[in-house]
Amino acid sequence: MRDLTHLELVTEAMRAAPEELARRAPHRLVGLVTEDWGRRYGRAVRLGKNPSRPKTRIKETGEDVRLLLRYVHRYLPALRDGEQVQALRQIFVQHYCIDAQDRPKWQEAEDAGLTSSAVAIVSPHDLTARYARRGETRRKGFLAHVTETCDPDTPSVITDVTTKAAVHDTKAFPGILANRNHKDLLSREHFVDDGYLSVALKQQVAREYGVGLVGPIRAKTTRQSRKGTVFHRDAFAINWDAREVTCPQGKVSRRWSTPPSLAPYINVEFPKDGCRQCLVKTACTRADARKVSFLPREPYDIQSEVRTEQQTREWRSLHSLRAAIEGTISEFVNGHGMRQCRCRGQDKAHVQHVLTAIAVNIERIGTHLPPAPARQPRNPTALQGFFDWQHIARPRSWRVATHPAG
């Protein structure tokens, strides 16, 4: 889909909704649609990043959207469930609010209540597409998660393609494993990058599927630790039985708590008096007292073990097998246009990804098959053999073998 600006998105949604109504009940739009609407919404919107009269366009489009939604709600209740009408209503809520004078007001980035990018509609023509970000890459559409085999003596075969909207990799991964388990394709080890791995997920996968996840666990970084001006969390000694933590300067923590949250972290706080008198306080924290957070004992031990292991040469050599999937993704994107969906909707995009994976598998397997035997020419017919016997010239064909005259 084309990347629309916020104003283009609202304007295109305002064009698409009357388009839907004109197909279903054109006579009901008589008296509502004016010449101004024909000038503003008579064709697909193309405004660009710097449109002329932006404030006027924002005001006029907001008033037109609200008028149309009120008209449909009051006089066309049977058409309220239309896909484009519902998309217009949601897109209007994403970008406008109603001020004290009961007028639509454009919401700025600094205003509260803006819709999260994970659920915000990015196109009125595909309500399942979402904004996605991976590293430095930004796109609107869907994410494809590709899984393939990595046995050294066999061709790498794609075994699973999962198409999702803007879902974090750690949330998409359990569904990937569930699909592989349903197809009886679980492996003993699964190689992933740091985006798919967490300590909790590593425990869950090992417990439910008996699969070992091989991948790096990210170190928790802060602004101070990135600059190297603060003691890292690993520099603190933890006494699990006494529920105490000792800092590198020998100070003992005062408070140990586990607040309710989705992530079971333990928060530890050191006494303010001890931190204020510490000679290295400026190299530790800018607050009155240092606070440290870490996982409970069992996941903390797993986290420490994995981080220590992933520094070894053997682990890096093992995890290097995962690098092959980057070539597969590049083949999908640059060779088969994976990021240009030919149909609208997540389900149809998934079908395209699956068919592309099948084509890639056929191509890969074909390169490992033994070469086909050479095609044998046909034996000459009786008449052709008679011509050769009598030395009578005849047209030669590559399909027919030539027998010497005798």
Coordinates of C-alpha atoms in Angstrom, one line a residue:
M1 CA 0.0 0.0 0.0
R2 CA 1.1 3.6 -0.4
D3 CA 2.5 5.3 2.6
L4 CA 0.0 7.9 3.6
T5 CA 0.5 10.9 5.8
H6 CA -2.0 11.5 8.6
L7 CA -3.9 14.1 6.6
E8 CA -3.9 11.8 3.5
L9 CA -5.2 8.9 5.6
V10 CA -8.2 10.9 6.9
T11 CA -8.9 12.3 3.5
E12 CA -8.7 9.0 1.8
A13 CA -10.9 7.4 4.4
M14 CA -13.4 10.2 3.8
R15 CA -13.4 9.4 0.1
A16 CA -13.7 5.7 0.6
A17 CA -16.8 5.8 2.9
P18 CA -19.0 7.7 0.4
E19 CA -17.7 5.4 -2.3
E20 CA -19.0 2.5 -0.4
L21 CA -22.3 4.2 0.3
A22 CA -22.6 5.1 -3.4
R23 CA -22.4 1.4 -4.3
R24 CA -25.0 0.3 -1.7
A25 CA -27.5 3.2 -1.7
P26 CA -26.6 6.0 -4.2
H27 CA -30.1 7.6 -4.0
R28 CA -29.6 8.2 -0.2
L29 CA -26.6 10.5 -0.8
V30 CA -28.7 13.0 -2.8
G31 CA -28.6 16.3 -1.0
L32 CA -25.7 15.4 1.2
V33 CA -22.9 15.3 -1.3
T34 CA -22.1 18.8 -2.6
E35 CA -19.8 20.3 -5.2
D36 CA -17.2 20.9 -2.6
W37 CA -17.1 17.2 -1.8
G38 CA -16.7 16.4 -5.5
R39 CA -13.7 18.7 -5.6
R40 CA -12.1 17.3 -2.4
Y41 CA -12.9 13.6 -2.7
G42 CA -13.6 13.0 -6.4
R43 CA -10.3 11.1 -6.8
A44 CA -7.7 9.2 -4.8
V45 CA -5.9 11.6 -2.5
R46 CA -2.4 12.8 -3.3
L47 CA -1.3 15.6 -0.9
G48 CA 2.3 14.9 -0.1
K49 CA 4.1 15.8 3.0
N50 CA 3.7 19.6 2.5
P51 CA 0.2 20.2 1.2
S52 CA -1.1 23.6 0.5
R53 CA -3.4 25.2 3.1
P54 CA -3.0 22.3 5.6
K55 CA -4.9 23.9 8.5
T56 CA -7.9 24.6 6.2
R57 CA -7.8 21.0 4.8
I58 CA -7.7 19.6 8.4
K59 CA -10.7 21.8 9.4
E60 CA -12.8 21.0 6.3
T61 CA -12.1 17.3 6.4
G62 CA -12.9 17.0 10.1
E63 CA -16.2 18.8 9.6
D64 CA -17.0 16.7 6.6
V65 CA -16.3 13.4 8.4
R66 CA -18.4 14.3 11.4
L67 CA -21.3 15.4 9.1
L68 CA -21.2 12.1 7.2
L69 CA -21.0 10.0 10.3
R70 CA -23.9 11.8 11.9
Y71 CA -25.9 11.5 8.7
V72 CA -25.3 7.7 8.4
H73 CA -26.1 7.2 12.1
R74 CA -29.4 9.0 11.9
Y75 CA -30.7 8.3 8.4
L76 CA -28.8 5.2 7.2
P77 CA -28.7 2.8 10.2
A78 CA -28.7 -0.2 7.9
L79 CA -25.4 1.0 6.4
R80 CA -23.5 1.7 9.6
D81 CA -21.8 -1.7 9.6
G82 CA -20.1 -1.0 6.3
E83 CA -16.3 -1.7 6.4
Q84 CA -15.3 1.7 5.0
V85 CA -17.8 3.5 7.3
Q86 CA -16.4 1.8 10.3
A87 CA -12.9 2.5 9.1
L88 CA -13.7 6.2 8.8
R89 CA -15.1 6.3 12.3
Q90 CA -12.0 4.7 13.8
I91 CA -9.6 6.9 11.7
F92 CA -11.5 10.0 12.8
V93 CA -11.1 9.0 16.5
Q94 CA -7.4 8.4 15.9
H95 CA -6.8 11.9 14.6
Y96 CA -9.5 14.2 16.0
C97 CA -11.1 15.0 19.3
I98 CA -14.1 17.2 20.1
D99 CA -13.3 20.5 21.7
A100 CA -15.4 22.6 24.2
Q101 CA -17.3 24.2 21.3
D102 CA -18.3 20.8 20.0
R103 CA -16.0 21.1 17.0
P104 CA -13.5 18.5 15.7
K105 CA -10.0 19.4 16.7
W106 CA -6.8 17.9 15.2
Q107 CA -4.8 15.9 17.8
E108 CA -1.1 16.9 17.9
A109 CA 1.7 14.6 18.9
E110 CA 2.0 16.2 22.3
D111 CA -1.7 15.7 23.1
A112 CA -2.7 12.8 25.4
G113 CA -4.9 10.0 24.2
L114 CA -3.3 9.3 20.8
T115 CA -3.9 5.8 19.5
S116 CA -1.0 3.4 19.8
S117 CA 0.8 2.6 16.6
A118 CA 0.3 -1.1 17.3
V119 CA -3.5 -0.8 16.9
A120 CA -3.9 2.3 14.7
I121 CA -5.3 1.8 11.2
V122 CA -2.8 2.9 8.5
S123 CA -5.1 2.4 5.4
P124 CA -8.8 2.6 5.0
H125 CA -8.5 -0.2 2.3
D126 CA -6.8 -2.7 4.6
L127 CA -7.9 -2.6 8.2
T128 CA -5.6 -5.5 9.3
A129 CA -2.4 -3.7 8.3
R130 CA -0.4 -2.0 11.0
Y131 CA 2.7 0.1 11.4
A132 CA 5.8 -2.0 12.1
R133 CA 9.4 -1.2 13.1
R134 CA 12.4 -3.5 13.0
G135 CA 15.7 -1.8 13.8
E136 CA 16.1 1.0 11.3
T137 CA 13.4 -0.3 9.0
R138 CA 9.9 1.2 9.1
R139 CA 7.0 -0.1 7.2
K140 CA 3.2 -0.4 7.1
G141 CA 1.7 -3.8 6.5
F142 CA 2.6 -7.2 8.0
L143 CA 5.6 -9.1 9.4
A144 CA 6.6 -12.5 8.1
H145 CA 8.4 -14.9 10.5
V146 CA 10.3 -17.5 8.5
T147 CA 11.6 -20.8 10.0
E148 CA 13.8 -23.2 8.1
T149 CA 16.0 -26.3 8.7
C150 CA 19.8 -25.9 9.1
D151 CA 21.1 -29.4 8.9
P152 CA 24.6 -29.3 7.3
D153 CA 24.1 -32.3 4.9
T154 CA 20.7 -31.4 3.5
P155 CA 19.2 -28.4 1.7
S156 CA 17.7 -25.8 4.0
V157 CA 13.9 -26.2 3.7
I158 CA 11.4 -23.6 4.9
T159 CA 9.1 -25.3 7.4
D160 CA 6.9 -22.5 8.6
V161 CA 5.9 -19.0 7.6
T162 CA 3.8 -17.0 10.0
T163 CA 2.2 -13.7 8.9
K164 CA 1.4 -11.2 11.7
A165 CA 0.6 -7.5 12.1
A166 CA 2.7 -5.4 14.5
V167 CA 3.3 -8.1 17.1
H168 CA 6.5 -8.3 19.1
D169 CA 8.7 -11.3 18.1
T170 CA 8.5 -12.8 21.6
K171 CA 4.7 -12.8 21.3
A172 CA 4.7 -14.3 17.9
F173 CA 7.2 -17.1 18.7
P174 CA 4.8 -19.3 20.8
G175 CA 2.4 -19.4 17.9
I176 CA 5.2 -20.5 15.6
L177 CA 6.1 -23.3 17.9
A178 CA 2.5 -24.4 18.2
N179 CA 2.2 -24.6 14.4
R180 CA 5.4 -26.7 14.2
N181 CA 4.2 -28.9 17.0
H182 CA 0.9 -29.5 15.2
K183 CA 2.8 -30.5 12.1
D184 CA 5.1 -32.7 14.1
L185 CA 8.1 -30.6 13.0
L186 CA 9.6 -29.6 16.3
S187 CA 13.4 -29.8 16.5
R188 CA 15.7 -30.5 19.4
E189 CA 17.1 -26.9 19.2
H190 CA 15.7 -23.8 17.7
F191 CA 18.1 -20.9 16.7
V192 CA 16.8 -17.4 17.2
D193 CA 18.0 -13.9 17.4
D194 CA 17.7 -11.7 20.5
G195 CA 14.4 -10.3 19.4
Y196 CA 12.7 -13.7 19.8
L197 CA 14.3 -14.7 23.1
S198 CA 13.7 -13.9 26.8
V199 CA 14.4 -15.9 29.9
A200 CA 10.7 -16.5 30.6
L201 CA 10.2 -17.7 27.0
K202 CA 13.2 -19.9 27.2
Q203 CA 11.7 -21.6 30.3
Q204 CA 8.2 -21.8 28.8
V205 CA 9.4 -23.5 25.6
A206 CA 11.6 -26.0 27.4
R207 CA 8.7 -26.9 29.7
E208 CA 5.9 -27.1 27.1
Y209 CA 7.8 -28.5 24.1
G210 CA 11.1 -29.8 25.3
V211 CA 12.9 -27.5 22.8
G212 CA 16.1 -25.7 23.6
L213 CA 16.3 -22.1 22.4
V214 CA 19.8 -21.0 21.3
G215 CA 20.1 -17.3 21.0
P216 CA 21.6 -14.2 22.8
I217 CA 19.9 -12.6 25.7
R218 CA 20.2 -8.9 25.7
A219 CA 21.9 -7.1 28.5
K220 CA 19.7 -4.5 30.3
T221 CA 21.2 -1.1 29.4
T222 CA 20.6 2.3 30.8
R223 CA 21.8 5.7 29.9
Q224 CA 24.5 5.6 32.5
S225 CA 25.7 2.1 31.7
R226 CA 25.9 2.9 28.0
K227 CA 28.3 5.7 28.9
G228 CA 30.3 3.4 31.2
T229 CA 29.8 5.7 34.2
V230 CA 27.7 3.4 36.4
F231 CA 28.2 0.1 38.1
H232 CA 26.5 -2.7 36.1
R233 CA 23.9 -4.8 37.8
D234 CA 26.2 -7.8 37.7
A235 CA 28.6 -6.0 40.0
F236 CA 26.1 -6.3 42.9
A237 CA 26.2 -9.5 45.1
I238 CA 22.8 -11.1 45.8
N239 CA 22.1 -13.0 49.0
W240 CA 18.9 -14.8 48.1
D241 CA 18.3 -16.4 51.5
A242 CA 18.8 -13.1 53.4
R243 CA 17.0 -11.1 50.7
E244 CA 19.8 -8.6 50.6
V245 CA 22.1 -7.1 47.9
T246 CA 25.6 -5.8 48.5
C247 CA 27.0 -3.1 46.3
P248 CA 30.7 -3.0 45.1
Q249 CA 31.5 -0.6 48.0
G250 CA 30.1 -3.0 50.7
K251 CA 26.8 -1.2 51.3
V252 CA 23.8 -3.5 52.0
S253 CA 20.4 -2.9 50.6
R254 CA 17.5 -1.7 52.7
R255 CA 14.4 -2.6 50.8
W256 CA 13.5 -5.8 48.8
S257 CA 10.1 -5.9 47.0
T258 CA 8.4 -7.7 44.2
P259 CA 5.6 -5.5 42.9
P260 CA 2.8 -7.0 40.9
S261 CA 3.5 -6.9 37.2
L262 CA 3.6 -9.0 34.1
A263 CA 7.4 -9.4 34.4
P264 CA 8.3 -10.9 37.8
Y265 CA 11.1 -8.5 38.7
I266 CA 12.6 -7.9 42.1
N267 CA 13.3 -4.3 43.0
V268 CA 16.0 -3.5 45.6
E269 CA 16.8 0.0 47.0
F270 CA 19.8 1.1 49.0
P271 CA 19.6 3.5 52.0
K272 CA 19.9 7.2 51.1
D273 CA 22.3 8.0 53.9
G274 CA 24.7 5.3 52.8
C275 CA 24.6 6.4 49.1
R276 CA 25.0 10.1 49.9
Q277 CA 28.2 9.5 51.8
C278 CA 29.6 7.1 49.2
L279 CA 32.8 8.4 47.6
V280 CA 31.8 6.9 44.2
K281 CA 28.2 8.0 44.2
T282 CA 28.6 10.1 41.0
A283 CA 29.8 7.0 39.2
C284 CA 26.9 5.0 40.4
T285 CA 23.6 7.0 40.3
R286 CA 22.3 10.6 40.0
A287 CA 19.4 9.8 42.4
D288 CA 19.5 10.0 46.1
A289 CA 19.9 6.2 46.3
R290 CA 20.8 3.5 43.9
K291 CA 18.0 1.1 42.8
V292 CA 18.6 -2.3 41.2
S293 CA 16.1 -4.6 39.5
F294 CA 16.6 -8.3 38.6
L295 CA 14.8 -11.5 38.0
P296 CA 13.8 -14.0 40.6
R297 CA 16.4 -16.7 41.5
E298 CA 15.7 -19.4 39.0
P299 CA 15.4 -17.2 35.9
Y300 CA 18.2 -15.1 37.1
D301 CA 20.5 -18.1 37.2
I302 CA 19.4 -19.1 33.7
Q303 CA 20.0 -15.5 32.5
S304 CA 23.5 -15.4 34.0
E305 CA 24.4 -18.9 32.6
V306 CA 23.3 -17.9 29.1
R307 CA 25.1 -14.6 29.1
T308 CA 28.3 -16.3 30.3
E309 CA 27.9 -19.1 27.7
Q310 CA 27.3 -16.8 24.8
Q311 CA 30.7 -15.2 25.3
T312 CA 32.5 -18.4 24.4
R313 CA 33.8 -19.3 21.0
E314 CA 31.9 -22.6 20.9
W315 CA 28.5 -20.9 21.5
R316 CA 29.2 -18.3 18.8
S317 CA 30.2 -21.0 16.3
L318 CA 27.0 -22.9 17.1
H319 CA 24.7 -19.8 16.9
S320 CA 26.3 -18.8 13.5
L321 CA 24.0 -21.4 11.9
R322 CA 21.2 -18.9 12.3
A323 CA 22.9 -16.5 9.9
A324 CA 21.6 -18.5 7.0
I325 CA 18.0 -17.3 7.6
E326 CA 19.1 -13.8 6.8
G327 CA 19.9 -14.9 3.3
T328 CA 16.5 -16.5 3.1
I329 CA 14.8 -13.3 4.2
S330 CA 16.9 -11.4 1.6
E331 CA 15.8 -13.9 -1.1
F332 CA 12.1 -13.4 0.0
V333 CA 12.3 -9.6 -0.1
N334 CA 14.6 -8.9 -3.1
G335 CA 13.9 -12.0 -5.2
H336 CA 10.2 -12.6 -4.6
G337 CA 8.7 -9.2 -3.5
M338 CA 7.6 -10.4 0.0
R339 CA 6.9 -6.8 1.1
Q340 CA 4.6 -6.0 -1.8
C341 CA 1.4 -7.9 -1.2
R342 CA -0.7 -8.6 -4.2
C343 CA -3.9 -8.8 -2.2
R344 CA -5.4 -7.0 0.7
G345 CA -5.8 -8.5 4.2
Q346 CA -3.6 -10.5 6.5
D347 CA -5.0 -13.8 5.4
K348 CA -4.4 -13.3 1.7
A349 CA -0.9 -11.9 2.5
H350 CA -0.2 -15.1 4.5
V351 CA -1.3 -17.2 1.5
Q352 CA 1.2 -15.3 -0.7
H353 CA 4.0 -15.9 1.8
V354 CA 3.3 -19.6 2.0
L355 CA 3.2 -20.0 -1.8
T356 CA 6.5 -18.1 -2.0
A357 CA 8.0 -20.4 0.5
I358 CA 6.8 -23.4 -1.4
A359 CA 8.4 -22.1 -4.6
V360 CA 11.7 -21.4 -2.7
N361 CA 11.7 -25.0 -1.4
I362 CA 11.1 -26.5 -4.8
E363 CA 14.0 -24.5 -6.2
R364 CA 16.3 -25.5 -3.4
I365 CA 15.5 -29.1 -3.5
G366 CA 15.8 -29.2 -7.3
T367 CA 19.4 -28.0 -7.1
H368 CA 20.2 -31.1 -4.9
L369 CA 18.5 -33.7 -7.0
P370 CA 20.7 -35.9 -9.3
P371 CA 20.8 -34.6 -12.9
A372 CA 18.2 -36.0 -15.3
P373 CA 19.4 -38.7 -17.7
A374 CA 20.3 -37.6 -21.2
R375 CA 17.4 -37.8 -23.5
Q376 CA 17.8 -40.7 -25.9
P377 CA 16.8 -40.2 -29.6
R378 CA 14.1 -42.2 -31.1
N379 CA 14.8 -45.1 -33.4
P380 CA 14.1 -44.5 -37.0
T381 CA 10.8 -45.8 -38.5
A382 CA 10.8 -48.6 -41.0
L383 CA 10.4 -46.2 -43.9
Q384 CA 13.3 -44.0 -42.6
G385 CA 15.4 -47.1 -42.2
F386 CA 14.6 -48.1 -45.9
F387 CA 15.6 -44.6 -47.1
D388 CA 19.0 -45.0 -45.2
W389 CA 19.5 -48.5 -46.6
Q390 CA 18.9 -47.3 -50.2
H391 CA 21.0 -44.1 -49.6
I392 CA 17.9 -42.0 -50.3
A393 CA 18.3 -38.5 -48.8
R394 CA 15.7 -37.6 -46.2
P395 CA 15.4 -34.7 -43.7
R396 CA 17.3 -35.3 -40.6
S397 CA 15.7 -34.7 -37.2
W398 CA 17.4 -34.5 -33.8
R399 CA 14.6 -36.6 -32.5
V400 CA 15.5 -39.6 -34.6
A401 CA 18.7 -41.6 -34.4
T402 CA 20.6 -42.2 -37.6
H403 CA 21.6 -45.8 -38.3
P404 CA 24.4 -46.5 -40.8
A405 CA 23.3 -48.1 -44.1
G406 CA 24.1 -51.7 -44.4

